[in-house]
Amino acid sequence: MRMYDIIHKKRCGLALDEAEIRFFVEGYTRGDIPDYQASALCMAICCRGMTSGETAVLTDAIMRSGDVVDLSMFGDLSVDKHSTGGVGDKTSLIVAPVVASLGGKMAKMSGRGLGHTGGTVDKLESIAGYRTSMTREEFIETVKNVGVCVVGQSGDLAPADKKLYALRDVTATVDCVPLIASSIMGKKLAAGAKSIVLDVKAGSGAFMKTVDDARKLADEMIRVGTMCGRNVRALVTNMDIPLGHNVGNSLEVVEAVRVLRGEQKGDLYEICVALASNLVSMFKKISVQESQLMVAKSIESGAAFAKMKEWIAAQGGDVSMIEDTLKLPRAPYSREIASPCDGYISHMNTEGIGLCASLLGAGRVNKGDSIDFGAGIELAKKTGDYVGKGEKIATLHASNEALFADAKEKFLSSLEFSDKKTGKPQLIF
């Protein structure tokens, strides 16, 4: 078998068979296939596409390229969620303890933030002592005893994806549904969960800018996951507006605690209830409507918040920071942003707001960059809200006052105003 023939076949628009796809993934992972041939095949896939069957084989090959976590001891109780990334997206901090409080087993590997998107691992590390690295035995034992464990991506999980993504990133082949779907699902399947709910974002702060593109990706990931023997559902949600009111690591932990204590409703609460309800309905085999009642009760009764404290303690975190969020890292300087005019906020460029948080120190430009856990943004107003000239729209937080000027400029340039009243944005498409 030759890579030349595989590239030529796909360039001509023909479907690759299983042996050809596995030959490519295994050979490239080992280093036997050079980058120039791998990039040629990725470009041919971008131009010619793949069938769902091809994508399923590619996903399975990526999954099997390294370690595969065995969660079979948890049976149908094993669940996971994945978000395609966004701004203010602290849903895992809320959904995980809710689902665990209702009997689910969530063994979750999460990533760090990069660019304008935040990472669950960074948010959790703002809690003193929280361990994002554990042995496999500790990981499984925590899931068994607590019902949830969230760590950073570690070990040799889907090494083919690491190599392929780095290549795609520099060859203009990132924006391709079969390659995106196989990349996401290859990692998710390697993480071992029986049932998976995907939160596929659409909008200015998301990778998929339109609802149609997000739906196509969601449909493909569901098909691929099902063909690989998992239960998969997806929600296409709005990332044309930041989720919740806080953007930044410890600030987002504060907001997650508010939701779990039953102190905050709104968009973040609604998205989390939808995600958690779908997961609960999958492992309990009941309707989403029945699950919604259980999820709401878990939050209202305090069971979900109690589970969060148990989970944080089990991974070495200082629970007193959850009980009293004033103990979480806080930036020493803050600066209010006032509205430059009267009117309604008609649009928020969510990517711009995420980049504003990064300018304040809350995010990374490069993978190795350090972050300021206390930096970020508190939003006082969002899309659809009326503001008077001079009224506070947001508060910026940073450890260096010199950062405020550029951050304020980026924030204000991310807003659009209108004299006409605009409705509140739709949350779930």
XYZ file of C-alpha atoms in Angstrom:
429
model
C 0.000 0.000 0.000
C 1.356 3.446 -0.977
C 0.422 6.905 0.307
C 0.662 8.192 -3.280
C -2.220 5.938 -4.329
C -4.313 6.871 -1.267
C -3.813 10.600 -1.914
C -4.631 10.177 -5.624
C -7.763 8.166 -4.850
C -9.129 10.803 -2.493
C -8.114 13.617 -4.847
C -10.316 11.943 -7.475
C -13.239 12.022 -5.039
C -13.356 8.294 -4.281
C -14.038 6.797 -0.835
C -11.070 5.293 0.993
C -11.497 1.805 2.421
C -10.818 0.891 6.046
C -7.369 -0.576 5.386
C -6.224 2.586 3.595
C -7.402 4.892 6.378
C -5.800 2.777 9.107
C -2.578 2.511 7.065
C -2.426 6.312 6.953
C -3.209 6.960 10.651
C -0.906 4.239 11.974
C 1.938 5.151 9.608
C 1.744 8.862 10.295
C 1.603 8.321 14.065
C 4.737 6.134 13.896
C 6.529 8.706 11.747
C 6.732 6.501 8.658
C 4.623 8.870 6.544
C 6.102 12.359 6.004
C 4.243 15.588 6.753
C 4.029 16.586 3.082
C 2.035 13.447 2.213
C -0.172 13.714 5.298
C -0.922 17.363 4.502
C -1.707 16.443 0.874
C -4.261 13.881 2.058
C -5.798 16.341 4.544
C -6.174 18.903 1.741
C -7.741 16.263 -0.536
C -10.207 15.410 2.265
C -11.037 19.117 2.695
C -11.717 19.477 -1.033
C -13.445 16.144 -1.669
C -15.006 15.302 1.698
C -15.570 11.929 3.363
C -18.569 9.687 3.822
C -19.806 9.114 7.369
C -18.395 5.589 7.095
C -14.946 6.926 6.221
C -15.121 9.466 9.037
C -16.146 6.746 11.511
C -13.117 4.618 10.533
C -10.825 7.672 10.777
C -12.262 8.423 14.233
C -11.778 4.842 15.400
C -8.195 4.805 14.095
C -7.414 8.057 15.929
C -8.995 6.657 19.111
C -6.890 3.464 18.899
C -3.630 5.280 18.128
C -2.806 5.449 21.857
C -4.254 4.773 25.295
C -7.973 4.029 25.638
C -9.564 4.538 29.067
C -11.664 1.563 30.180
C -14.806 2.722 31.995
C -16.763 -0.477 31.390
C -16.986 -1.103 35.153
C -19.486 1.786 35.321
C -21.700 0.391 32.558
C -24.419 2.774 31.325
C -23.707 5.224 34.166
C -20.542 6.435 32.401
C -21.180 9.840 30.796
C -19.223 12.773 29.386
C -19.850 16.162 27.808
C -17.808 18.143 25.324
C -18.003 21.787 24.342
C -16.488 23.018 21.100
C -15.209 26.065 23.003
C -16.403 29.520 23.869
C -16.243 32.574 26.115
C -17.587 32.369 29.663
C -18.302 28.662 29.161
C -18.004 27.216 32.666
C -20.706 24.583 32.077
C -18.513 21.610 33.069
C -18.070 23.082 36.563
C -21.858 22.969 36.978
C -22.970 19.997 34.895
C -20.434 17.536 36.361
C -21.554 17.777 40.032
C -25.243 17.928 39.051
C -24.971 14.708 37.040
C -22.861 13.009 39.743
C -25.412 13.985 42.420
C -28.031 12.053 40.415
C -25.969 8.871 40.070
C -23.938 9.463 36.921
C -20.237 8.677 36.650
C -18.346 11.467 34.888
C -14.693 10.677 34.265
C -13.632 13.770 32.368
C -10.427 14.884 30.682
C -10.487 18.596 29.880
C -8.193 21.008 28.115
C -6.605 24.360 28.829
C -7.613 27.653 27.285
C -5.906 29.060 24.217
C -6.584 32.324 22.414
C -10.051 33.700 23.131
C -11.467 30.448 24.576
C -11.198 29.435 28.221
C -10.221 26.001 29.535
C -11.881 24.004 32.306
C -8.527 22.866 33.728
C -7.331 26.477 34.164
C -10.541 27.405 35.974
C -10.199 24.481 38.370
C -6.534 25.285 39.042
C -7.617 28.694 40.381
C -8.779 26.660 43.429
C -5.689 26.195 45.633
C -4.471 22.602 45.804
C -6.735 21.209 43.072
C -4.916 18.374 41.294
C -5.450 18.226 37.540
C -2.963 15.364 37.177
C -3.637 11.937 38.741
C -2.619 8.340 38.166
C -5.119 6.229 36.254
C -5.895 4.294 39.461
C -6.597 7.503 41.418
C -8.717 8.808 38.547
C -10.932 5.700 38.427
C -11.149 5.455 42.223
C -12.323 9.063 42.498
C -15.013 8.496 39.873
C -16.107 5.343 41.711
C -16.347 7.053 45.117
C -17.468 10.582 44.196
C -19.086 10.194 40.790
C -16.927 12.818 39.119
C -13.265 13.477 38.434
C -11.934 16.162 36.079
C -8.265 16.136 35.088
C -6.110 17.531 32.315
C -5.509 15.538 29.150
C -2.629 13.245 29.982
C -0.861 10.086 28.965
C -0.793 8.891 25.379
C -4.424 9.675 24.544
C -5.089 9.910 20.772
C -1.495 10.794 19.739
C -2.561 10.654 16.076
C -4.844 13.608 16.702
C -2.067 15.645 18.337
C 0.135 15.167 15.261
C -2.662 15.706 12.758
C -4.023 18.814 14.461
C -0.595 20.464 14.569
C -0.251 19.741 10.837
C -3.757 20.975 9.972
C -3.181 24.152 11.956
C -0.401 25.267 9.576
C -1.777 23.894 6.283
C -5.226 25.604 6.211
C -7.022 22.285 6.729
C -8.606 22.933 10.132
C -11.986 24.054 8.760
C -13.214 20.666 7.476
C -16.147 18.800 9.028
C -14.798 15.213 8.655
C -11.432 16.240 10.148
C -13.019 18.261 12.976
C -15.499 15.481 13.800
C -12.845 12.746 13.837
C -10.520 14.905 15.940
C -13.128 15.666 18.618
C -14.756 12.247 18.671
C -11.443 10.355 18.523
C -10.413 11.972 21.821
C -13.876 11.622 23.378
C -14.130 7.916 22.497
C -10.620 7.284 23.839
C -11.778 8.824 27.141
C -14.137 5.865 27.472
C -17.636 7.209 28.255
C -20.690 5.217 27.139
C -22.908 8.290 26.604
C -21.760 11.711 25.402
C -23.533 15.049 25.068
C -21.916 17.572 22.740
C -22.355 21.316 23.170
C -21.677 22.599 19.662
C -21.290 26.379 19.699
C -22.365 28.706 16.880
C -21.592 32.399 16.537
C -18.869 35.039 16.713
C -17.129 33.400 19.673
C -17.246 29.882 18.216
C -15.233 27.947 15.670
C -18.425 27.389 13.644
C -19.720 30.879 12.859
C -23.176 29.891 11.552
C -25.926 27.704 12.960
C -26.037 25.680 9.729
C -22.320 24.848 9.947
C -22.645 23.970 13.643
C -25.606 21.694 12.887
C -23.671 19.912 10.121
C -20.787 19.279 12.536
C -23.175 18.113 15.277
C -24.965 15.727 12.904
C -21.675 14.249 11.725
C -20.336 13.742 15.264
C -23.569 12.030 16.299
C -23.386 9.700 13.271
C -19.721 8.901 13.877
C -20.150 8.324 17.614
C -23.161 6.065 17.026
C -21.291 4.050 14.387
C -18.491 3.604 16.949
C -20.923 2.143 19.498
C -21.628 5.122 21.765
C -24.779 7.034 22.646
C -24.354 10.594 21.425
C -26.585 13.667 21.514
C -25.805 17.269 20.639
C -27.117 20.725 21.429
C -26.299 23.602 19.098
C -26.001 26.625 21.399
C -25.463 30.354 20.995
C -21.909 31.699 21.257
C -22.785 35.037 19.676
C -22.959 36.280 23.258
C -20.721 35.357 26.242
C -22.233 32.668 28.474
C -23.115 34.023 31.897
C -21.724 37.282 33.275
C -18.116 36.425 34.210
C -15.183 35.773 31.875
C -11.908 34.696 33.497
C -10.790 31.735 35.572
C -11.597 32.371 39.245
C -14.420 34.723 38.214
C -16.063 31.817 36.378
C -15.690 29.538 39.407
C -17.528 32.200 41.431
C -20.381 32.191 38.921
C -20.554 28.387 38.821
C -20.893 28.361 42.610
C -23.736 30.899 42.401
C -25.634 28.680 39.975
C -25.102 25.550 42.079
C -26.268 27.393 45.199
C -29.468 28.360 43.386
C -28.544 32.059 43.544
C -28.368 32.708 39.793
C -30.675 31.819 36.918
C -30.483 33.107 33.344
C -28.636 31.849 30.267
C -25.879 29.903 32.045
C -28.391 28.097 34.268
C -30.618 27.229 31.307
C -27.783 25.818 29.167
C -26.465 23.754 32.094
C -29.917 22.361 32.875
C -30.336 21.372 29.204
C -26.938 19.642 29.046
C -27.326 17.893 32.402
C -30.898 16.807 31.631
C -29.804 15.124 28.417
C -27.010 13.267 30.217
C -29.319 12.155 33.039
C -31.971 10.998 30.588
C -29.346 8.895 28.780
C -28.022 6.970 31.781
C -31.356 6.711 33.595
C -33.220 5.934 30.348
C -35.991 8.434 31.084
C -37.351 11.432 29.181
C -35.529 14.766 29.102
C -38.594 16.355 30.729
C -38.382 13.983 33.701
C -34.649 14.617 33.917
C -35.148 18.398 33.951
C -37.247 18.114 37.117
C -34.534 16.010 38.778
C -31.768 18.416 37.730
C -33.675 21.460 39.015
C -34.365 19.693 42.316
C -30.688 18.720 42.701
C -29.725 22.387 42.474
C -32.586 23.702 44.627
C -31.997 21.140 47.389
C -28.271 21.863 47.629
C -27.324 18.317 46.584
C -25.416 19.527 43.509
C -23.412 22.081 45.499
C -22.627 19.469 48.165
C -21.361 17.188 45.388
C -19.180 19.986 44.025
C -17.501 20.390 47.425
C -16.997 16.611 47.723
C -15.459 16.522 44.235
C -13.100 19.473 44.833
C -11.961 17.978 48.175
C -11.349 14.572 46.561
C -8.913 16.194 44.115
C -7.072 18.114 46.831
C -8.760 21.482 46.358
C -9.320 23.963 49.180
C -13.079 23.623 49.741
C -13.150 26.781 51.862
C -12.644 28.699 48.598
C -15.905 27.216 47.305
C -17.733 27.909 50.555
C -16.436 31.490 50.600
C -15.589 32.599 47.068
C -13.944 35.804 48.359
C -10.956 33.538 49.094
C -10.476 32.756 45.388
C -7.700 34.631 43.542
C -8.649 38.234 42.831
C -6.815 40.749 40.694
C -5.700 43.806 42.716
C -6.933 46.375 40.186
C -10.324 46.917 38.565
C -11.674 49.421 36.069
C -15.295 50.086 35.130
C -16.283 50.575 31.486
C -19.083 53.083 30.877
C -21.399 53.105 27.881
C -20.334 55.648 25.245
C -23.969 56.301 24.253
C -27.636 55.733 24.995
C -29.239 52.692 23.375
C -29.626 48.958 23.271
C -26.676 46.580 22.939
C -27.571 44.959 19.621
C -24.552 42.672 19.227
C -21.481 41.494 21.112
C -18.506 40.152 19.180
C -17.837 37.312 21.581
C -14.390 36.499 20.225
C -13.389 40.127 20.818
C -14.588 39.954 24.415
C -12.625 36.746 24.929
C -9.527 38.428 23.519
C -10.153 41.363 25.880
C -10.016 38.908 28.820
C -6.767 37.499 27.407
C -5.273 41.009 27.196
C -6.040 41.382 30.904
C -4.052 38.198 31.630
C -6.868 35.645 31.811
C -5.853 33.707 28.688
C -2.921 32.493 26.636
C -1.573 33.469 23.263
C 0.829 30.474 23.220
C 0.374 27.109 24.957
C 3.210 27.658 27.431
C 2.068 31.085 28.609
C 1.184 31.595 32.281
C -2.209 33.028 33.188
C -3.516 35.339 35.905
C -6.269 33.415 37.688
C -7.887 36.596 39.047
C -7.978 38.545 35.769
C -11.072 38.876 33.628
C -14.348 40.663 32.993
C -17.634 41.000 34.861
C -20.447 41.916 32.471
C -23.131 44.221 33.853
C -25.003 44.408 30.521
C -25.391 42.003 27.592
C -27.061 41.808 24.183
C -30.632 43.107 24.322
C -30.075 45.282 27.410
C -30.649 49.047 27.391
C -27.832 51.277 28.636
C -27.671 54.992 29.252
C -24.598 57.007 28.332
C -22.099 56.752 31.181
C -23.805 53.690 32.686
C -21.568 50.772 33.676
C -21.421 47.992 31.064
C -18.613 45.933 32.555
C -15.786 45.806 35.087
C -12.292 44.765 34.025
C -9.909 43.039 36.477
C -6.121 42.825 36.109
C -2.892 42.673 38.103
C -1.331 45.479 36.072
C -3.111 48.811 35.529
C -1.206 49.318 32.277
C -3.291 46.533 30.693
C -6.584 48.412 30.978
C -6.182 50.815 28.040
C -5.843 48.176 25.290
C -8.399 45.898 26.957
C -10.985 48.691 27.184
C -10.472 49.556 23.515
C -10.893 45.901 22.520
C -14.028 45.547 24.669
C -15.794 48.649 23.322
C -14.897 47.762 19.721
C -16.657 44.409 20.312
C -20.030 46.059 21.016
C -22.697 47.392 18.665
C -25.522 49.710 19.769
C -28.939 50.452 18.348
C -31.786 52.898 19.038
C -34.250 50.066 18.460
C -35.051 47.498 21.112
C -33.656 44.070 20.321
C -34.957 40.828 21.744
C -32.942 38.564 24.006
C -30.854 36.114 21.955
C -32.009 32.522 21.483
C -29.906 30.216 23.658
C -30.402 26.788 22.091
C -30.842 26.515 18.346
